[in-house]
XYZ file of C-alpha atoms in Angstrom:
492
model
C 0.000 0.000 0.000
C 1.144 3.558 -0.744
C 2.858 4.742 2.470
C 1.301 8.184 2.093
C -2.137 6.638 2.372
C -1.456 4.666 5.545
C -3.223 5.633 8.783
C -1.368 6.971 11.820
C -3.208 4.599 14.162
C -5.895 1.908 14.179
C -8.877 1.115 16.389
C -10.710 -2.217 16.570
C -14.062 -2.528 18.349
C -16.741 -0.104 17.269
C -19.402 -0.066 19.950
C -20.258 3.484 21.006
C -17.061 3.981 23.077
C -14.891 2.755 20.205
C -16.691 4.843 17.617
C -16.462 7.964 19.733
C -12.767 7.545 20.506
C -12.010 6.888 16.825
C -13.872 10.057 15.819
C -12.050 12.015 18.534
C -8.682 10.836 17.182
C -9.664 11.641 13.597
C -11.010 15.059 14.560
C -7.660 15.899 16.154
C -5.990 15.415 12.761
C -4.655 11.842 13.038
C -5.707 9.597 10.102
C -7.202 6.432 11.585
C -8.254 2.993 10.361
C -11.158 1.245 12.053
C -12.297 -2.381 12.114
C -15.101 -4.414 13.650
C -16.147 -8.028 13.147
C -19.703 -6.828 12.535
C -19.257 -4.899 9.287
C -22.334 -2.723 9.828
C -20.446 -1.048 12.720
C -17.674 -0.081 10.298
C -20.229 1.443 7.905
C -21.889 3.272 10.795
C -18.562 4.769 11.895
C -17.720 5.832 8.341
C -21.104 7.532 8.075
C -20.543 9.410 11.338
C -17.062 10.475 10.199
C -18.612 12.101 7.136
C -21.537 13.722 8.911
C -19.535 14.988 11.908
C -16.445 15.887 9.865
C -15.493 14.994 7.301
C -12.574 13.295 9.067
C -9.670 11.208 7.775
C -11.067 7.825 8.807
C -10.906 4.638 6.730
C -12.982 1.520 7.337
C -11.500 -1.956 6.950
C -13.409 -5.223 6.778
C -10.800 -7.877 7.559
C -8.050 -8.135 10.199
C -5.401 -8.331 7.468
C -6.536 -5.260 5.573
C -6.944 -3.387 8.843
C -3.435 -4.107 10.107
C -1.786 -3.426 6.737
C -3.552 -0.058 6.431
C -1.571 1.384 9.387
C 1.907 2.911 9.183
C 4.786 1.148 10.951
C 5.495 0.763 13.792
C 1.780 0.114 14.043
C -0.274 1.186 17.052
C -3.691 -0.421 17.397
C -6.259 0.359 20.094
C -8.766 -2.374 20.874
C -12.027 -1.552 22.632
C -13.906 -4.813 23.060
C -15.471 -6.542 26.050
C -12.921 -7.616 28.662
C -11.875 -11.259 28.911
C -11.991 -13.764 26.028
C -13.059 -11.224 23.371
C -9.780 -9.376 23.982
C -7.751 -12.573 23.535
C -9.674 -13.426 20.359
C -9.097 -9.955 18.929
C -5.385 -10.097 19.771
C -5.084 -13.499 18.070
C -6.797 -12.209 14.933
C -4.667 -9.072 14.675
C -1.221 -10.343 15.699
C -1.289 -12.835 12.828
C -0.522 -9.864 10.568
C 1.449 -7.622 12.955
C 5.250 -7.327 13.094
C 7.912 -6.855 15.794
C 7.810 -3.304 17.117
C 4.057 -2.934 16.596
C 1.851 -2.097 19.585
C -1.514 -3.220 20.940
C -3.336 -0.871 23.328
C -6.248 -2.434 25.228
C -8.602 0.381 26.231
C -11.155 -1.729 28.095
C -11.850 -2.223 31.811
C -9.597 -5.263 32.070
C -8.326 -7.154 35.107
C -4.717 -6.031 35.490
C -3.287 -9.569 35.649
C -4.811 -10.367 32.245
C -2.877 -7.418 30.852
C 0.342 -8.669 32.454
C -0.261 -12.121 30.937
C -0.830 -10.608 27.499
C 2.293 -8.450 27.751
C 4.354 -11.657 28.056
C 2.286 -13.469 25.451
C 2.786 -10.925 22.635
C 6.396 -10.199 23.662
C 7.280 -13.582 22.146
C 6.368 -12.048 18.764
C 8.217 -8.807 19.501
C 4.945 -6.902 19.895
C 4.589 -4.161 22.520
C 1.541 -3.839 24.767
C -0.304 -1.197 26.779
C -3.282 -1.649 29.087
C -4.965 1.751 29.047
C -7.765 2.844 31.341
C -10.224 5.128 29.534
C -12.600 7.144 31.705
C -15.326 9.597 30.835
C -17.968 7.402 29.263
C -19.239 7.961 25.746
C -19.055 11.757 26.022
C -15.486 11.665 27.302
C -14.365 9.286 24.559
C -15.752 11.640 21.896
C -14.567 14.976 23.290
C -11.708 14.235 25.708
C -11.313 11.350 28.182
C -8.901 10.773 31.033
C -6.380 8.176 29.837
C -4.309 5.847 32.041
C -1.822 3.869 29.906
C 0.454 1.336 31.564
C 2.859 -1.254 30.151
C 5.594 -0.687 27.578
C 7.083 2.815 27.849
C 8.349 2.501 24.267
C 4.784 1.799 23.143
C 3.547 4.839 25.054
C 6.132 7.099 23.392
C 5.004 5.819 19.974
C 1.500 7.232 20.511
C 2.115 9.924 23.120
C 1.333 12.745 20.684
C -2.001 11.133 19.776
C -3.030 10.522 23.382
C -2.034 14.016 24.503
C -4.185 15.514 21.753
C -7.314 13.416 22.305
C -7.293 13.501 26.136
C -9.265 16.062 28.108
C -7.353 19.322 28.531
C -7.104 21.070 31.930
C -5.158 24.089 33.156
C -2.007 22.068 33.852
C -1.976 19.856 30.773
C -3.707 16.965 29.027
C -5.349 14.319 31.220
C -2.955 11.535 30.302
C 0.349 10.353 31.696
C 2.442 7.201 31.504
C 1.289 5.304 34.598
C 3.957 2.650 34.937
C 4.900 -0.886 33.980
C 2.797 -4.029 33.674
C -0.888 -3.775 34.456
C -0.573 -0.495 36.348
C -2.833 1.408 33.950
C -5.664 -1.082 34.409
C -5.153 -1.149 38.172
C -5.288 2.644 38.454
C -8.474 2.713 36.354
C -9.961 -0.001 38.600
C -9.295 2.063 41.734
C -10.643 5.153 39.949
C -13.874 3.198 39.451
C -13.888 2.122 43.098
C -13.617 5.775 44.146
C -16.427 6.493 41.682
C -18.596 3.900 43.471
C -17.930 5.692 46.759
C -18.692 9.128 45.307
C -22.009 7.993 43.836
C -23.046 6.306 47.078
C -22.201 9.374 49.179
C -24.163 11.651 46.843
C -27.160 9.303 46.962
C -27.046 9.390 50.772
C -26.948 13.195 50.754
C -30.018 13.112 48.502
C -31.780 10.614 50.767
C -31.236 12.710 53.906
C -32.214 15.987 52.239
C -35.334 14.479 50.695
C -36.603 12.245 53.481
C -35.394 14.115 56.573
C -35.318 17.654 55.193
C -38.427 17.234 53.058
C -36.847 18.933 50.037
C -38.524 18.742 46.643
C -36.706 17.717 43.468
C -36.663 21.322 42.253
C -35.062 22.388 45.550
C -32.550 19.539 45.259
C -31.664 20.621 41.719
C -30.982 24.124 42.993
C -28.922 22.923 45.974
C -26.733 20.553 43.963
C -26.298 23.296 41.359
C -25.146 25.651 44.104
C -22.797 23.022 45.530
C -21.316 22.602 42.060
C -20.147 26.215 42.204
C -18.161 25.625 45.410
C -15.823 23.083 46.996
C -17.947 20.158 45.748
C -17.706 21.209 42.091
C -17.541 17.979 40.106
C -19.027 16.061 37.210
C -21.157 13.852 39.477
C -22.601 16.765 41.469
C -23.296 18.633 38.224
C -25.190 15.755 36.605
C -27.089 15.111 39.852
C -28.468 18.642 39.650
C -29.501 17.997 36.038
C -31.207 14.697 36.906
C -33.599 16.419 39.323
C -34.734 18.809 36.567
C -35.945 16.150 34.113
C -39.678 15.536 33.808
C -41.117 12.131 32.922
C -42.396 12.077 29.344
C -44.659 9.077 29.990
C -46.585 10.159 33.083
C -46.812 13.249 35.268
C -43.971 13.921 37.662
C -40.176 13.802 37.718
C -38.354 10.975 35.998
C -35.977 10.273 38.905
C -38.934 9.227 41.070
C -40.004 6.581 38.540
C -36.627 4.821 38.362
C -36.361 1.408 40.033
C -34.115 1.478 43.111
C -31.930 -1.376 41.915
C -28.338 -0.550 40.912
C -26.228 -2.416 38.377
C -22.449 -2.840 38.253
C -19.733 -4.199 35.963
C -17.207 -5.586 38.442
C -14.469 -2.995 38.935
C -15.847 -1.948 42.329
C -15.790 -5.576 43.449
C -12.198 -5.961 42.233
C -11.207 -2.826 44.166
C -12.609 -4.185 47.434
C -11.025 -7.592 46.824
C -7.633 -5.984 46.213
C -7.975 -3.846 49.340
C -8.547 -7.043 51.342
C -5.606 -8.793 49.661
C -3.298 -5.879 50.483
C -4.677 -5.300 54.010
C -5.769 -1.767 53.126
C -8.886 -0.415 54.827
C -11.401 0.807 52.228
C -14.685 0.856 54.177
C -16.382 3.634 52.190
C -15.790 1.869 48.872
C -16.818 -1.463 50.433
C -20.009 0.106 51.830
C -20.900 1.429 48.387
C -20.467 -2.061 46.939
C -22.589 -3.609 49.704
C -25.335 -1.064 48.975
C -25.394 -2.119 45.329
C -25.772 -5.723 46.430
C -28.591 -4.807 48.809
C -30.313 -2.686 46.186
C -30.492 -5.816 44.035
C -32.654 -7.514 46.686
C -35.678 -5.424 45.716
C -38.318 -8.101 46.369
C -36.684 -9.136 49.658
C -36.549 -5.526 50.819
C -40.223 -4.962 50.024
C -41.106 -8.119 51.918
C -38.894 -7.127 54.872
C -40.502 -3.682 55.022
C -43.946 -5.272 55.232
C -43.005 -7.912 57.827
C -41.145 -5.484 60.105
C -44.002 -2.994 59.932
C -46.413 -5.729 61.000
C -43.970 -6.585 63.811
C -44.369 -3.046 65.137
C -41.491 -1.143 63.516
C -42.469 2.501 63.179
C -41.009 5.005 60.739
C -39.081 7.698 62.589
C -38.710 10.078 59.640
C -41.841 12.098 60.370
C -41.035 12.919 63.988
C -37.435 13.817 63.134
C -38.454 15.882 60.114
C -40.779 18.101 62.141
C -37.904 19.444 64.242
C -35.357 19.953 61.456
C -33.883 23.337 60.570
C -33.829 22.929 56.795
C -31.180 25.577 56.089
C -28.811 24.159 58.701
C -29.407 20.621 57.444
C -28.455 21.603 53.888
C -25.204 23.158 55.105
C -24.452 20.197 57.372
C -25.022 17.688 54.560
C -22.681 19.657 52.283
C -19.942 19.492 54.929
C -20.606 15.815 55.662
C -20.414 14.963 51.958
C -17.106 16.800 51.572
C -15.518 15.193 54.646
C -16.744 11.741 53.606
C -15.226 12.218 50.145
C -11.831 13.024 51.653
C -11.894 9.673 53.458
C -13.027 7.797 50.349
C -10.270 9.270 48.179
C -7.737 8.637 50.958
C -8.705 4.961 50.914
C -8.311 4.744 47.137
C -4.935 6.472 47.166
C -3.685 4.219 49.972
C -4.699 1.172 47.944
C -2.733 2.504 44.968
C 0.269 3.147 47.215
C 0.187 -0.401 48.600
C -0.021 -1.968 45.132
C 2.682 0.327 43.785
C 5.004 -0.803 46.582
C 4.182 -4.463 45.987
C 4.730 -4.300 42.211
C 7.455 -1.643 42.069
C 5.352 0.617 39.822
C 6.544 3.874 41.403
C 3.153 5.537 40.906
C 3.040 9.344 41.029
C -0.078 10.063 43.111
C -0.084 13.802 42.461
C 0.029 13.119 38.729
C -2.829 10.616 39.015
C -4.948 13.240 40.749
C -4.038 15.701 37.988
C -5.147 13.478 35.091
C -8.454 12.837 36.888
C -9.193 16.581 36.951
C -10.805 16.421 33.499
C -12.533 13.933 31.214
C -13.284 11.262 33.794
C -16.347 10.477 35.908
C -14.720 11.545 39.201
C -13.350 14.796 37.772
C -13.624 17.525 40.378
C -12.021 20.766 41.532
C -11.259 18.779 44.698
C -8.611 16.802 42.786
C -6.377 19.840 42.367
C -6.190 19.970 46.162
C -5.169 16.307 46.218
C -2.507 16.920 43.565
C -1.019 19.742 45.657
C -1.134 17.610 48.814
C 1.085 14.983 47.172
C 3.325 17.662 45.694
C 3.873 18.981 49.231
C 4.607 15.496 50.500
C 5.020 12.611 47.988
C 5.195 10.183 50.935
C 1.969 11.419 52.540
C 0.604 8.617 54.737
C -3.013 9.659 54.160
C -4.951 12.617 52.794
C -6.520 12.840 56.249
C -3.216 14.067 57.711
C -2.323 16.541 54.992
C -2.324 19.852 56.947
C -4.947 21.501 54.719
C -7.283 18.511 54.569
C -6.787 17.822 58.296
C -7.920 21.340 59.094
C -11.001 20.955 56.889
C -11.889 17.602 58.460
C -11.759 19.131 61.927
C -13.886 22.086 60.811
C -16.545 19.808 59.316
C -16.665 16.960 61.808
C -19.416 18.452 64.005
C -21.741 18.859 61.013
C -20.765 15.384 59.785
C -21.709 13.828 63.133
C -25.017 15.725 63.206
C -25.983 14.400 59.775
C -25.091 10.796 60.611
C -26.853 11.004 63.988
C -29.955 12.559 62.449
C -30.070 9.926 59.724
C -29.745 7.102 62.264
C -32.512 8.627 64.395
C -34.749 8.820 61.319
C -34.011 5.265 60.202
C -32.265 6.499 57.033
C -29.249 4.376 56.110
C -26.051 6.306 55.363
C -23.502 3.479 55.169
C -21.002 5.483 53.102
C -20.979 8.491 55.414
C -20.943 6.215 58.478
C -18.049 4.193 57.035
C -16.092 7.368 56.284
C -16.728 8.745 59.763
C -15.752 5.454 61.410
C -12.597 5.390 59.271
C -11.733 8.921 60.378
C -12.471 8.212 64.046
C -10.437 5.001 63.990
C -7.486 6.510 62.130
C -7.251 9.586 64.368
C -7.128 7.636 67.676
C -3.699 6.949 69.126
C -5.053 3.927 71.037
C -7.762 1.497 69.946
C -9.514 -1.419 71.687
C -7.416 -3.804 69.582
C -5.529 -4.665 72.784
C -8.587 -6.637 73.884
C -8.800 -8.423 70.519
C -5.152 -9.411 70.854
C -5.808 -10.750 74.341
C -8.754 -12.803 73.014
C -6.648 -14.224 70.172
C -3.932 -15.183 72.615
C -6.425 -16.842 74.968
C -8.160 -19.074 72.424
C -5.299 -19.582 69.935
C -2.042 -18.800 71.734
C -1.281 -16.256 68.990
C 0.806 -14.173 71.438
C 0.711 -10.411 71.866
C 3.045 -7.458 72.137
C 3.241 -5.077 75.079
C 3.342 -1.292 75.168
C 6.116 -1.155 77.758
C 8.694 -3.715 76.558
C 9.702 -5.491 73.322
C 9.035 -9.094 72.390
C 6.133 -11.516 71.958
C 4.230 -12.732 75.028
C 1.763 -15.492 75.840
C -0.410 -15.757 78.931
C -2.448 -18.637 80.399
C -5.482 -16.367 80.637
C -8.140 -18.896 81.687
C -5.951 -20.517 84.353
C -4.999 -17.160 85.836
C -8.585 -15.853 85.682
C -9.898 -18.920 87.554
C -7.109 -18.655 90.079
C -7.967 -15.001 90.589
C -11.664 -15.864 91.018
C -10.860 -18.590 93.501
C -8.673 -16.210 95.474
C -11.435 -13.639 95.587
C -13.850 -16.067 97.241
C -11.367 -17.735 99.608
């Protein structure tokens, strides 16, 4: 093929995310070839390229033609469903690829699969990147946050493309080389875990304001809109305000009230919690958000439980609590509680990344991760600039909770935070995310915990030994024998 007609890059997998990213790349001036097993998707993408452009985008209908239409060293992004479809796509494409070419997997893949594939294609001299892509369909089309990890040589081959198509913020494009191996996928996984926590905390704020404060959807839209102009400015707060404004086009009322209270998930939140457990990192806010998704799935059981417990005499407390609530103070308290809870949630995610980075030798730059999440992605927020600066001040920061600026804000907001949680508990409104964040904060800030008693129990029933506060070494005590002897002495 005439070298002048070859594409700069290729993209295989043309569901909406793939189409949008391909169009984004083409719009930024990089000629691109696209391929999909279902040929109608290729035609659809070509049609969009003409109607939205025209852009320099060519459609290919076989793996061979697709690969050969790209200039060497070839860089090919694949955006297909994680798992076997990725392996099948790699097998189809690498048959025609050459040493020095690169595959970039842009899906939500388990990081160990990426590390396996890096070794697998290395035998053919092919380079590999596992690249987290955040921002949904809109981000893919107009500027996502990109988290590529794997071969640094492969990253340099397409750095100019990625820097152009990524979201742009005041301190640069929202992309950076993450690190070796599956680090890009792992960082995207934790990003999604933090996203779970954010969404749960916002839903709890909504629940308290609506059911304790008695606020209408129009009032909620106004409040979240106001919050989005302050310290809580973020994509999720912004879209929450928009959601409350939408009317149902099928029946009277607001659409949000007609939506089934049953939340779906795709697995990255579960992976995040599993990894936290594997690495002995506390992530209670993220875990609580996952548990709430599980519980939301038990819709029929919850309806049955509500009926049975009501018949057993359980009374709703919301009404009596609501009557004595100062609405303006509640709104301000919930804002502060949401902010403080978010600090804890992000701290948990960053600590998980730190633990994995240490285990794998990835040398992750946490300030840079916060920076590339400032635009394009689902958790993008003005808050992230504060996190970036916290890690710039101290790259070895033990936790966001003890950064001097965040510590001061936590202390200033803790009274409001406790009022919201206490009010919700009194009203029978579950706030597991806020409660988990508060418990995390209260546990982390205490110099001494009741774990001494747990250690004594473990030593009693399992002879696991314990350490002392006043001298080094491991100790074991015959607790039961000594307790009985002490009891006998007391009654002698």
